[in-house]
Short mmCIF file of C-alpha atoms in Angstrom, two decimals:
data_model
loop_
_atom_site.label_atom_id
_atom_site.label_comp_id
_atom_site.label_asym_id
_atom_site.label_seq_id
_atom_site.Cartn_x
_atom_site.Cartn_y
_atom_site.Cartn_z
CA UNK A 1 152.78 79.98 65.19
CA UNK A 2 153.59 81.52 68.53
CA UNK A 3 152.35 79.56 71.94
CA UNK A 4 150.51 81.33 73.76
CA UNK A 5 151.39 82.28 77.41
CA UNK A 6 148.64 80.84 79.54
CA UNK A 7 149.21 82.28 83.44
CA UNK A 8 148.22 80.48 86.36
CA UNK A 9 147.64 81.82 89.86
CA UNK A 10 146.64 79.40 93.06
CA UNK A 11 145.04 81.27 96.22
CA UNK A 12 145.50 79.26 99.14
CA UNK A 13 142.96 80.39 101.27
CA UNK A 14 141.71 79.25 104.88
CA UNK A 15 137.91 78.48 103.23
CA UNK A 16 138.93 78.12 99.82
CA UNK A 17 141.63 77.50 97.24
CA UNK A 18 141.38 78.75 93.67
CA UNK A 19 143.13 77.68 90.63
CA UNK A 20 142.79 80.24 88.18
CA UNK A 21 143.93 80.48 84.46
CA UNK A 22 144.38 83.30 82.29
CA UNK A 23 146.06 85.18 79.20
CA UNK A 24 145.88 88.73 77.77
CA UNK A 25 144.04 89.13 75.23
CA UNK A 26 144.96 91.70 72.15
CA UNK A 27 143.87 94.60 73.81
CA UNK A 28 145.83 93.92 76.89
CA UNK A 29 142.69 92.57 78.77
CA UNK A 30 143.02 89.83 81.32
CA UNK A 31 141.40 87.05 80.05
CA UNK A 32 140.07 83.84 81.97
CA UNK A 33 139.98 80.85 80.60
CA UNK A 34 138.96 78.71 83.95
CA UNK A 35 138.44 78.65 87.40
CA UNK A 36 138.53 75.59 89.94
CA UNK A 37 137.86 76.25 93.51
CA UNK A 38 138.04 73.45 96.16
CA UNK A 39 136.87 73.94 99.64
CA UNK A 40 140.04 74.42 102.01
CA UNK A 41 140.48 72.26 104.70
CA UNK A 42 143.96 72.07 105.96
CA UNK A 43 144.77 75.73 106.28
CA UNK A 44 143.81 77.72 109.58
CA UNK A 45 144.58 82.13 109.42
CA UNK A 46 146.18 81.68 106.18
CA UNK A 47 148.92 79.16 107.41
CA UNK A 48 148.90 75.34 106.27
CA UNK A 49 148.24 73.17 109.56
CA UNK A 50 147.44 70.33 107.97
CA UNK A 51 149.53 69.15 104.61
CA UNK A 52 147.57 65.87 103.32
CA UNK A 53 144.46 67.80 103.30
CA UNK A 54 146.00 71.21 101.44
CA UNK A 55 147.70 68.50 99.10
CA UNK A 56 144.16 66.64 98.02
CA UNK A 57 142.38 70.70 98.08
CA UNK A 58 144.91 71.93 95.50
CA UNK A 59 145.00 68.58 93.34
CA UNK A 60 141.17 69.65 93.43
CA UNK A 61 141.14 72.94 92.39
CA UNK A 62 143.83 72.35 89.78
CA UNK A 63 141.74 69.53 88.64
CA UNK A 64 138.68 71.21 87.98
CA UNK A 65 140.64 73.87 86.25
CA UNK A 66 141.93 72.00 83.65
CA UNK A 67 138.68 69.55 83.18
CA UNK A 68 137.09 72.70 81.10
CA UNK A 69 140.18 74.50 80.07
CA UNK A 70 141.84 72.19 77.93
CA UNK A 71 144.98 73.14 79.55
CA UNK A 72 147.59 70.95 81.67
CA UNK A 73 149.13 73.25 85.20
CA UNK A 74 152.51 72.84 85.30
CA UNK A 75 153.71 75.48 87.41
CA UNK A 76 151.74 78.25 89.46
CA UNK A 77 152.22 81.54 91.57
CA UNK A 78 151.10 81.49 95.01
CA UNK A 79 149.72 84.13 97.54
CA UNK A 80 151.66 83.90 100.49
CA UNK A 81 148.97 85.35 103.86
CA UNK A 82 148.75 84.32 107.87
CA UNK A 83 149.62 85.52 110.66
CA UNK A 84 153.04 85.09 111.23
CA UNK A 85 153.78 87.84 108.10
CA UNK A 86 155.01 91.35 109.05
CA UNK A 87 157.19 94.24 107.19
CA UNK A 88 159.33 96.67 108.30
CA UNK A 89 160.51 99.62 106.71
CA UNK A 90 164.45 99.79 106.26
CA UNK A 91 167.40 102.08 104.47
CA UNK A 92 170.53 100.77 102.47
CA UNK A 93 173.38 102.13 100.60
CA UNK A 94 176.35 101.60 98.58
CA UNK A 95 179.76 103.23 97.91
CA UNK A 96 179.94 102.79 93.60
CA UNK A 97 183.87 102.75 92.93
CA UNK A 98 183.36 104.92 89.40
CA UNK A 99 180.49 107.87 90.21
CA UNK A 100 181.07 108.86 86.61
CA UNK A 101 179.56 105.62 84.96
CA UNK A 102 175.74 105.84 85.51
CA UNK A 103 174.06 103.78 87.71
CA UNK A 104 172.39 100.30 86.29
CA UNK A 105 170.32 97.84 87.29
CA UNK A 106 173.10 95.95 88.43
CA UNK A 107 173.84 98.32 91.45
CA UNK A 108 169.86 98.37 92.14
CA UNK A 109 170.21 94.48 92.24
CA UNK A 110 173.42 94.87 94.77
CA UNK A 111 171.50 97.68 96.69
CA UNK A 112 168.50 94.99 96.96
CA UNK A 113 170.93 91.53 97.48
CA UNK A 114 172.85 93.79 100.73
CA UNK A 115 169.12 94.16 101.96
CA UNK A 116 168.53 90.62 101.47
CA UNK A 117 171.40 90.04 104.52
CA UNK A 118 169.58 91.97 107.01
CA UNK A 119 169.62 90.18 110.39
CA UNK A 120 166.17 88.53 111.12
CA UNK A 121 164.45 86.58 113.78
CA UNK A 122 165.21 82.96 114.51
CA UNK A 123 163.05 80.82 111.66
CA UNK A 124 162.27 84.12 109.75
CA UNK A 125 162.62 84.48 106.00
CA UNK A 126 162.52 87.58 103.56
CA UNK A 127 159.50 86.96 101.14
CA UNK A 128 159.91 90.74 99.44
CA UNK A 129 162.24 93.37 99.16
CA UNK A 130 160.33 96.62 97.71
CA UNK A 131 162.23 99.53 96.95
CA UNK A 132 160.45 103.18 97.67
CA UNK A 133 162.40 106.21 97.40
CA UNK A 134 166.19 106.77 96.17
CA UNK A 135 168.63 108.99 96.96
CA UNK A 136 171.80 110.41 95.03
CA UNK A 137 174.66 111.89 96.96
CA UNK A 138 172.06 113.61 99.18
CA UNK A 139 169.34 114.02 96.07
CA UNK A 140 166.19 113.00 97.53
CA UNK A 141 162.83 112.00 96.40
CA UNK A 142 164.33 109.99 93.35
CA UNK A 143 162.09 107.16 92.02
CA UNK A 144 163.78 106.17 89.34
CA UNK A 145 167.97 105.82 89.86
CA UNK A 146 168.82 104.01 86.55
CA UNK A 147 171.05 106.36 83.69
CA UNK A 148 171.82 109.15 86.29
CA UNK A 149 175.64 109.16 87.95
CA UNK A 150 176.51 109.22 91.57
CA UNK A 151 178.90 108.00 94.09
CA UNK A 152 176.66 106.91 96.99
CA UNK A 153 173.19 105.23 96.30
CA UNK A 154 171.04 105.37 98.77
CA UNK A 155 167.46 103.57 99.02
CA UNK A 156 164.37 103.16 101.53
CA UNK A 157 163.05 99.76 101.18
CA UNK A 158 159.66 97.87 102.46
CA UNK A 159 160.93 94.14 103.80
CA UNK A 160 158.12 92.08 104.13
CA UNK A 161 158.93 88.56 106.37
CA UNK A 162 157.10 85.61 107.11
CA UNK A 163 158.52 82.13 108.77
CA UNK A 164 160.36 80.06 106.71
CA UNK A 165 158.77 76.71 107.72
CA UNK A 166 155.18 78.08 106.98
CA UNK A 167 156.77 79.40 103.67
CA UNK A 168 158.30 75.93 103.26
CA UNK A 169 154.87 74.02 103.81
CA UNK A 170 153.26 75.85 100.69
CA UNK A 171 156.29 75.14 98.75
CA UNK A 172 155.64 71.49 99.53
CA UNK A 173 152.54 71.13 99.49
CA UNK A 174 152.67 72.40 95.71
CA UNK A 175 155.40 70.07 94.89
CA UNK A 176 153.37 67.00 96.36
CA UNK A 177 150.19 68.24 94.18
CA UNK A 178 152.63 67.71 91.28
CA UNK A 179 153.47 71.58 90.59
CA UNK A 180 156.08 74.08 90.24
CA UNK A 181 155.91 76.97 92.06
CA UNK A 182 156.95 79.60 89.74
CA UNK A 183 156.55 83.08 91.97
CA UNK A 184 155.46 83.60 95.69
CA UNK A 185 153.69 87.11 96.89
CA UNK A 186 151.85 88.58 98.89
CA UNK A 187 147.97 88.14 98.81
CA UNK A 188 147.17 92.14 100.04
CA UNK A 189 150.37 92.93 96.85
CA UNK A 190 147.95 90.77 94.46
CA UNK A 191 144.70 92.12 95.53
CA UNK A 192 145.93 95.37 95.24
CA UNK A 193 146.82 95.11 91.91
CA UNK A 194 143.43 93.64 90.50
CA UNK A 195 141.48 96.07 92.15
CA UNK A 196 143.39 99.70 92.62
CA UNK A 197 144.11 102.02 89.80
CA UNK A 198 147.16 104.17 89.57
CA UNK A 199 145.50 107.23 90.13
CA UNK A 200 144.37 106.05 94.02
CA UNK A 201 148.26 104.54 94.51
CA UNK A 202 149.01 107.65 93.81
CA UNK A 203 146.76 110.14 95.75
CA UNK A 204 146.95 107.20 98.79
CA UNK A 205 144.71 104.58 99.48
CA UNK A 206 144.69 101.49 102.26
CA UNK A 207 143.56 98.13 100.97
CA UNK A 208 141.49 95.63 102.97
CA UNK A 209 141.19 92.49 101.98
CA UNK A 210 138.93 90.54 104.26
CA UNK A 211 139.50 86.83 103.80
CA UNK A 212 138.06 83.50 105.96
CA UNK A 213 141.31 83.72 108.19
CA UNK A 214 143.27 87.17 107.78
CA UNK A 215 142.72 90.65 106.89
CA UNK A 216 145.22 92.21 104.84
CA UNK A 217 146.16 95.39 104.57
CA UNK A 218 148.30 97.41 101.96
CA UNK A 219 148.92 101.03 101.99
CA UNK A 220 150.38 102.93 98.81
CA UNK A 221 151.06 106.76 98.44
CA UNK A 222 152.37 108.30 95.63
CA UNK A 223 152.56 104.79 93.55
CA UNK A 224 154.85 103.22 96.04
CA UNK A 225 153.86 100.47 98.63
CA UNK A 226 154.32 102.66 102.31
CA UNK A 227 153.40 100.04 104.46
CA UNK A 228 151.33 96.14 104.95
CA UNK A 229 150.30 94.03 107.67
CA UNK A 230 147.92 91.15 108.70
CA UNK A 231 145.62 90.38 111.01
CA UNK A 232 145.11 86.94 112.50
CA UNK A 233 140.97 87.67 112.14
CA UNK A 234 138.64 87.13 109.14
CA UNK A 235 135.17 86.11 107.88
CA UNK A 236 135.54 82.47 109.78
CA UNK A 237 135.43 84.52 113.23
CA UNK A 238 131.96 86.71 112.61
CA UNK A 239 130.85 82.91 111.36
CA UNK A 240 132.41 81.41 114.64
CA UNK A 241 130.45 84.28 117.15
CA UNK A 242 126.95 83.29 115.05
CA UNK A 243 127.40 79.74 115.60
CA UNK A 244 127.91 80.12 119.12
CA UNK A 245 125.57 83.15 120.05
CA UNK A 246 122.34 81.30 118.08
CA UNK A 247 123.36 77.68 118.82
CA UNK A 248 123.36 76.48 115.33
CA UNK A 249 125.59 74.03 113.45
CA UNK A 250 128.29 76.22 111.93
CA UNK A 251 127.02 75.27 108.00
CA UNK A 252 123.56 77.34 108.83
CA UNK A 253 125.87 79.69 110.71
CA UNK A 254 127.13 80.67 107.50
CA UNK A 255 124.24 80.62 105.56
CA UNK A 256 122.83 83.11 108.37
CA UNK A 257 125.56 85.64 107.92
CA UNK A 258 125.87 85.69 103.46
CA UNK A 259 121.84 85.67 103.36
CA UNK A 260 120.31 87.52 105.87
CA UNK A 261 123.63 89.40 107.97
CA UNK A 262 124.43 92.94 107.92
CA UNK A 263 127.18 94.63 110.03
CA UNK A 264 125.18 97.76 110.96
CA UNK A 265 122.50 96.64 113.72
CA UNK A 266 119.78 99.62 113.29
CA UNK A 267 118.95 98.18 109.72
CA UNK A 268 116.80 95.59 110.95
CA UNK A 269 113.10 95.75 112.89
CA UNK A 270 112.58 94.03 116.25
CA UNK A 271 109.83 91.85 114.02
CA UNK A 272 112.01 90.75 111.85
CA UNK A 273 112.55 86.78 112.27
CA UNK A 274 114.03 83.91 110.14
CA UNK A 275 113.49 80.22 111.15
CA UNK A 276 116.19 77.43 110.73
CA UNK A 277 115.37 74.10 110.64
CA UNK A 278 115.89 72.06 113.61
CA UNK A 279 118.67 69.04 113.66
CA UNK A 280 117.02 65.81 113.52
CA UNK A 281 113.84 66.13 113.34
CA UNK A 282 113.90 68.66 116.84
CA UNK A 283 111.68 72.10 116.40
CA UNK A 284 113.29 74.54 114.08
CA UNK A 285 114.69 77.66 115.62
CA UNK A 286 113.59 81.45 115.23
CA UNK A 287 116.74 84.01 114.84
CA UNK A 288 116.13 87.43 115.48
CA UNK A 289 117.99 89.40 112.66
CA UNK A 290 118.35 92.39 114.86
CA UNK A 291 120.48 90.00 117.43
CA UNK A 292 122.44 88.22 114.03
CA UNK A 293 123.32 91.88 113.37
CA UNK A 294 124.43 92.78 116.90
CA UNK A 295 126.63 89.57 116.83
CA UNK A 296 128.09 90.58 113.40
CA UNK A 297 128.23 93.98 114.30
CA UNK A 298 130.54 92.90 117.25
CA UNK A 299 133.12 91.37 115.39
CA UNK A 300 133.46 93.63 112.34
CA UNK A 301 133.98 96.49 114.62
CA UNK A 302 137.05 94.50 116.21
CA UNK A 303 138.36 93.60 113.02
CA UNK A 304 137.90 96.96 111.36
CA UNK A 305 139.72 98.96 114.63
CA UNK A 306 142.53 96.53 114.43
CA UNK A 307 142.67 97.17 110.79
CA UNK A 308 142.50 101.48 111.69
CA UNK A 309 145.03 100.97 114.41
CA UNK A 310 147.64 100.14 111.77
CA UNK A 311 146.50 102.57 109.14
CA UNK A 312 147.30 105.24 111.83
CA UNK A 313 150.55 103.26 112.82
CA UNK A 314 151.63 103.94 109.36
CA UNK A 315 151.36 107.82 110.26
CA UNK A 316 147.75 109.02 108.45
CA UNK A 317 147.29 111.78 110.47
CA UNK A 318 150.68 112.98 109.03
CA UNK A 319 149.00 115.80 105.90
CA UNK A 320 151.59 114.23 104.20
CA UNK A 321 150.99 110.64 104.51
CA UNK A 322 147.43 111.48 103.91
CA UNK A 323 145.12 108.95 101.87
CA UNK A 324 143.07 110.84 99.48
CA UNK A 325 141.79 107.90 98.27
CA UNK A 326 140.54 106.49 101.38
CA UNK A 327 139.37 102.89 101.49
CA UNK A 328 139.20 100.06 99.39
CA UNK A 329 137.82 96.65 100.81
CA UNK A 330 137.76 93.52 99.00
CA UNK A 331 137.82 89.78 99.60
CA UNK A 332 134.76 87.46 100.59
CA UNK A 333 134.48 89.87 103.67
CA UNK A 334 133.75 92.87 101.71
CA UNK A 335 129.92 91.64 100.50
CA UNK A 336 128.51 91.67 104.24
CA UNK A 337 125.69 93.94 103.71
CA UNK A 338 126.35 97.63 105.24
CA UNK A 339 130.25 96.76 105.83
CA UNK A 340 131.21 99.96 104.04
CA UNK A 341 129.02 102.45 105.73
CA UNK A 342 130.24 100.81 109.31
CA UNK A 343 133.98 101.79 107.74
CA UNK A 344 132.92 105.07 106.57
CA UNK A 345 131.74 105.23 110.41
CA UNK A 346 134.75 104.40 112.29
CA UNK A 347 137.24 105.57 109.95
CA UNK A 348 135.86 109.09 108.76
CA UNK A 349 137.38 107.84 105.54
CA UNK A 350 136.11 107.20 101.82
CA UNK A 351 135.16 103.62 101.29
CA UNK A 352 134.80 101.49 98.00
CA UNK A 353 134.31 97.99 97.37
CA UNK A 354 136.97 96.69 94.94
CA UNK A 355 136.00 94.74 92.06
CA UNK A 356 138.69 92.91 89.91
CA UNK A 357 136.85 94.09 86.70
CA UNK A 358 138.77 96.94 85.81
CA UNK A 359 141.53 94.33 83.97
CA UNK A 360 139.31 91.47 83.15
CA UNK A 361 138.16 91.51 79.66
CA UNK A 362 134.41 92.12 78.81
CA UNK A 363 133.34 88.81 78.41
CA UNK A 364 134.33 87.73 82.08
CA UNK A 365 131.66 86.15 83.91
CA UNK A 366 129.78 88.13 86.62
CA UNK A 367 131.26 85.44 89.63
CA UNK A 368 135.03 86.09 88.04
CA UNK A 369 134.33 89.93 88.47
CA UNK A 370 133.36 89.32 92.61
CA UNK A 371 135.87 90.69 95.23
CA UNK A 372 135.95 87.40 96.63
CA UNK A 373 138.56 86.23 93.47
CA UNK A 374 140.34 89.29 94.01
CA UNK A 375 143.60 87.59 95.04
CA UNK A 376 143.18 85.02 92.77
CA UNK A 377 142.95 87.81 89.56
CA UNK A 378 145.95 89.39 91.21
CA UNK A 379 148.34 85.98 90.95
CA UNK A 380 147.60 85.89 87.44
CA UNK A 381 148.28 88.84 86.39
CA UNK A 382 151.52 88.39 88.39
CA UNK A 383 152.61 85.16 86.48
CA UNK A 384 151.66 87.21 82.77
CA UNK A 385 154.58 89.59 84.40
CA UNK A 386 156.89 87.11 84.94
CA UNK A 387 156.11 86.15 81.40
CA UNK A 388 155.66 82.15 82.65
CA UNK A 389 154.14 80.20 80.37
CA UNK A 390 152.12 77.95 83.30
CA UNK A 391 149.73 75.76 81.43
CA UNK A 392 150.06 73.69 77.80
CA UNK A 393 147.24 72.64 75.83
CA UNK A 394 146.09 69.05 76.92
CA UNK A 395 147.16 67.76 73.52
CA UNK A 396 150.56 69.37 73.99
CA UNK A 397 151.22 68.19 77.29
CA UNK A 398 154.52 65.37 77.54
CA UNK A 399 154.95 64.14 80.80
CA UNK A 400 159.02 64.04 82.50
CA UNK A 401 161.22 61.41 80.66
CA UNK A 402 162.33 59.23 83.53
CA UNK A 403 166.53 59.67 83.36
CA UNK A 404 168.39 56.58 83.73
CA UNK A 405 171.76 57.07 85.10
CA UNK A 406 174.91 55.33 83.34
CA UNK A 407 175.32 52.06 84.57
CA UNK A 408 178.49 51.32 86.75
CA UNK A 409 181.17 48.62 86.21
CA UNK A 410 179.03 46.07 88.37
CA UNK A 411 175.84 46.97 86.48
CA UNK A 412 178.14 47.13 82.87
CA UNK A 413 179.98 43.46 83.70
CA UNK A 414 175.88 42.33 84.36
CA UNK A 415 174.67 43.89 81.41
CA UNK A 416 177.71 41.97 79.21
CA UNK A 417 176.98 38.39 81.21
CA UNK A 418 172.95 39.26 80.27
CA UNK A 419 174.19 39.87 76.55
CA UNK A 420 175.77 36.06 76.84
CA UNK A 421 173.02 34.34 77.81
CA UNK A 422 170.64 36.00 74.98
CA UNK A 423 173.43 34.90 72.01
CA UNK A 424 173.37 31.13 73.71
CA UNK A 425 169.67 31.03 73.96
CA UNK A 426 169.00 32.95 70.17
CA UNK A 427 171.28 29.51 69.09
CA UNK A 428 169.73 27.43 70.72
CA UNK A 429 166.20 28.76 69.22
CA UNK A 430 167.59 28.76 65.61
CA UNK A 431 165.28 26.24 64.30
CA UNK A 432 162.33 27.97 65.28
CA UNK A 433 160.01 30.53 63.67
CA UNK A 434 160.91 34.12 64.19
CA UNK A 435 157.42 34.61 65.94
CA UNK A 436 158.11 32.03 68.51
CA UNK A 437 161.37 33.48 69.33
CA UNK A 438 160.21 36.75 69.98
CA UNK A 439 161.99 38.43 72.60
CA UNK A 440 162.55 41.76 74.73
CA UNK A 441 165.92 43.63 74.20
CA UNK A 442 168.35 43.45 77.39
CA UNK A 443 167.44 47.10 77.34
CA UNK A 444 163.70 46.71 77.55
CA UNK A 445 164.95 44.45 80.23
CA UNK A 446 166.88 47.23 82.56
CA UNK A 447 164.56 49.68 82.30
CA UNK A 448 162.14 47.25 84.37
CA UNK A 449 164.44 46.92 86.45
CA UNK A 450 164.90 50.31 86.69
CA UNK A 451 161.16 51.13 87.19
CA UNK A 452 160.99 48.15 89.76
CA UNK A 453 163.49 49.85 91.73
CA UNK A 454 162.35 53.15 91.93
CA UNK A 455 159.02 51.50 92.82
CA UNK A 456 160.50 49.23 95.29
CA UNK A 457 162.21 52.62 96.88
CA UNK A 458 158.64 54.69 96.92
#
């Protein structure tokens, strides 16, 4: 029988990290088996700022995934976010030696590997190198190279960099939680592809995901990736500005903004009051929600013209660069009340919120189907890609042998003088019964050892 190929995807987030697991099913439907999600405490605008507490919020999350699932996480794929990510757009080419062999994906690989030499800032680290548009010995607008012939090929390319030593804190952190990581990418990349259809990569659409810490933002036109960034604000901030502006504790703050916020101010009546319990037994307090509004309203606007500023960097105005498709926002962010008529507002543009149902299968549950596991949808349906096969029934699950090395002459000359001392001692303890003479072999012996010293050099 075959095994199945169970994907994993882990969304470290700056409020919370997910652990999701998932397979197709036979109609090509993303399937989820489970979801754990662990409040995230030692990650601040998407970057890890504290390691011991990402460590024990990913065992946590993994944890709870695999409680229900029946399935042991070996290895995951991880969206990569935070501020200190930015892309640039940059051209390549190569010289082939025979134009009249045609071109393989071999010479797209060297193309991309050149690319992956491009001089960076000090600490800075390639995390993707997408290709966009081809060219042939002057042939533009080519978006597919492989099987035609040419001398020179030429390619536009989307570089997307982050630091190395926030890159290099995930990695570790995963490795301490006792996983692999199998594939990093790009959270806005992931969203994008749980919650856009072809048809609006195509005509042009912007992506938004608003998360606790960042916003992301992806751009495609005409199926290709044009152009991403990230901004170091998020849903933590409008939380942050509520907490301060109605001098609450920042738990009700919250609370305030999911229940009873909205981002456009005229909404609510002068009238219109909610009360929050005081601390301690002190007087509760009366909010106004026309003044929670005006505080929300605040920040979204800031967040949203930050977000505009780089859709128009990217060259909208352009009638070729032009986004049919307008706007989709997604992420925790997204389900503030009247978010997508404030867009609509500032933006002139078409505005959706994206829901990761259109590749979940139909017996998903409604909180899988939210924009706020966007990202997390996105991961696995990277890792069924990469064809991983992240997760093995419980049952099925055989932890690392421990490798013993060969022992050395020292160790071998021991091991002999050992061997000795058990014939001397087996004649010595020839009259007795074989039960009292029971013994463990030298072997049983060194392995202790063994174990002693690698617990000994823990």
């Amino acid at each position: 029988m075959e095994r199945e190929n169970i994907a994993v995807g882990l969304d470290i987030g700056t409020t919370k990290i997910v652990a999701m697991l998932g397979k197709k099913n036979e109609y090509g439907k993303l399937e989820i088996l489970d979801v754990g999600k662990a409040k995230s405490l030692g990650v601040a605008r998407g970057v890890v700022n504290n390691i011991m507490q990402t460590i024990q919020s990913i065992q946590e999350a993994v944890s709870l995934a695999e409680k229900d699932s029946g399935y042991k996480i070996k290895d995951v794929v991880v969206g990569i976010a935070g501020q200190h990510i930015r892309s640039i757009q940059h051209s390549d080419y190569i010289s082939r030696p025979n134009a009249e062999e045609v071109i393989s994906e071999k010479d797209i690989n060297e193309l991309i590997a050149q690319v992956q030499k491009l001089p960076m800032l000090p600490g800075e680290e390639i995390i993707h190198v997408l290709p966009q548009e081809f060219k042939i010995d002057g042939q533009e607008g080519i978006k597919e190279p492989i099987g035609m012939y040419g001398g020179r090929l030429e390619a536009s390319f989307h570089v997307v960099l982050g630091q190395a030593s926030s890159i290099r804190n995930v990695g570790r952190c995963i490795k301490s939680a006792g996983l692999d990581l199998s594939g990093l990418t790009l959270e806005p990349l992931a969203s994008a592809d749980a919650v856009l259809s072809q048809e609006e990569k195509e005509a042009g659409v912007a992506l938004i995901d608003i998360g606790g810490g960042t916003t992301d933002l992806a751009i495609f036109k005409d199926g290709i990736i044009r152009h991403t960034a990230v901004v170091p604000f998020g849903g933590n901030v409008i939380t942050e500005d509520i907490k301060e502006g109605c001098s609450i504790i920042e738990k009700q703050a919250e609370l305030l903004k999911t229940k009873f916020g909205s981002a456009w101010p005229g909404e609510n009546k002068d009238n219109e009051i909610v009360s929050i319990p005081g601390l301690r037994g002190r007087e509760p307090k009366e909010i106004s929600l026309k003044n929670l509004s005006k505080i929300i309203h605040a920040r979204v606007l800031e967040i949203v013209e930050q977000v505009y500023a780089e859709i128009r960097a990217y060259g909208h105005d352009d009638p070729r660069k032009k986004l049919i498709a307008g706007i989709v926002l997604t992420g925790g962010g997204s389900q503030l009340k009247h978010i997508k008529q404030l867009v609509e507002y500032i933006t002139g543009m078409d505005t959706r919120i994206g829901y990761p149902n259109e590749h979940l299968a139909g017996n998903s549950g409604e909180e899988i189907s939210s924009p706020l596991y966007a990202t997390a949808v996105g991961l696995v349906m990277n890792s069924i890609r990469n064809n991983t096969m992240s997760a093995v029934p419980q049952e099925d699950y055989v932890p690392e042998p421990v490798l013993v090395q060969k022992p050395t002459v020292e160790e071998q000359k021991i091991i002999e003088a050992e061997l000795e001392k058990e014939k001397e001692e087996a004649k010595v303890a020839e009259t007795e019964s074989t039960e009292k003479t029971i013994r463990r072999s030298f072997f049983d012996k060194y392995i202790d050892k063994i174990k002693d010293f690698l617990d000994n050099a823990e």
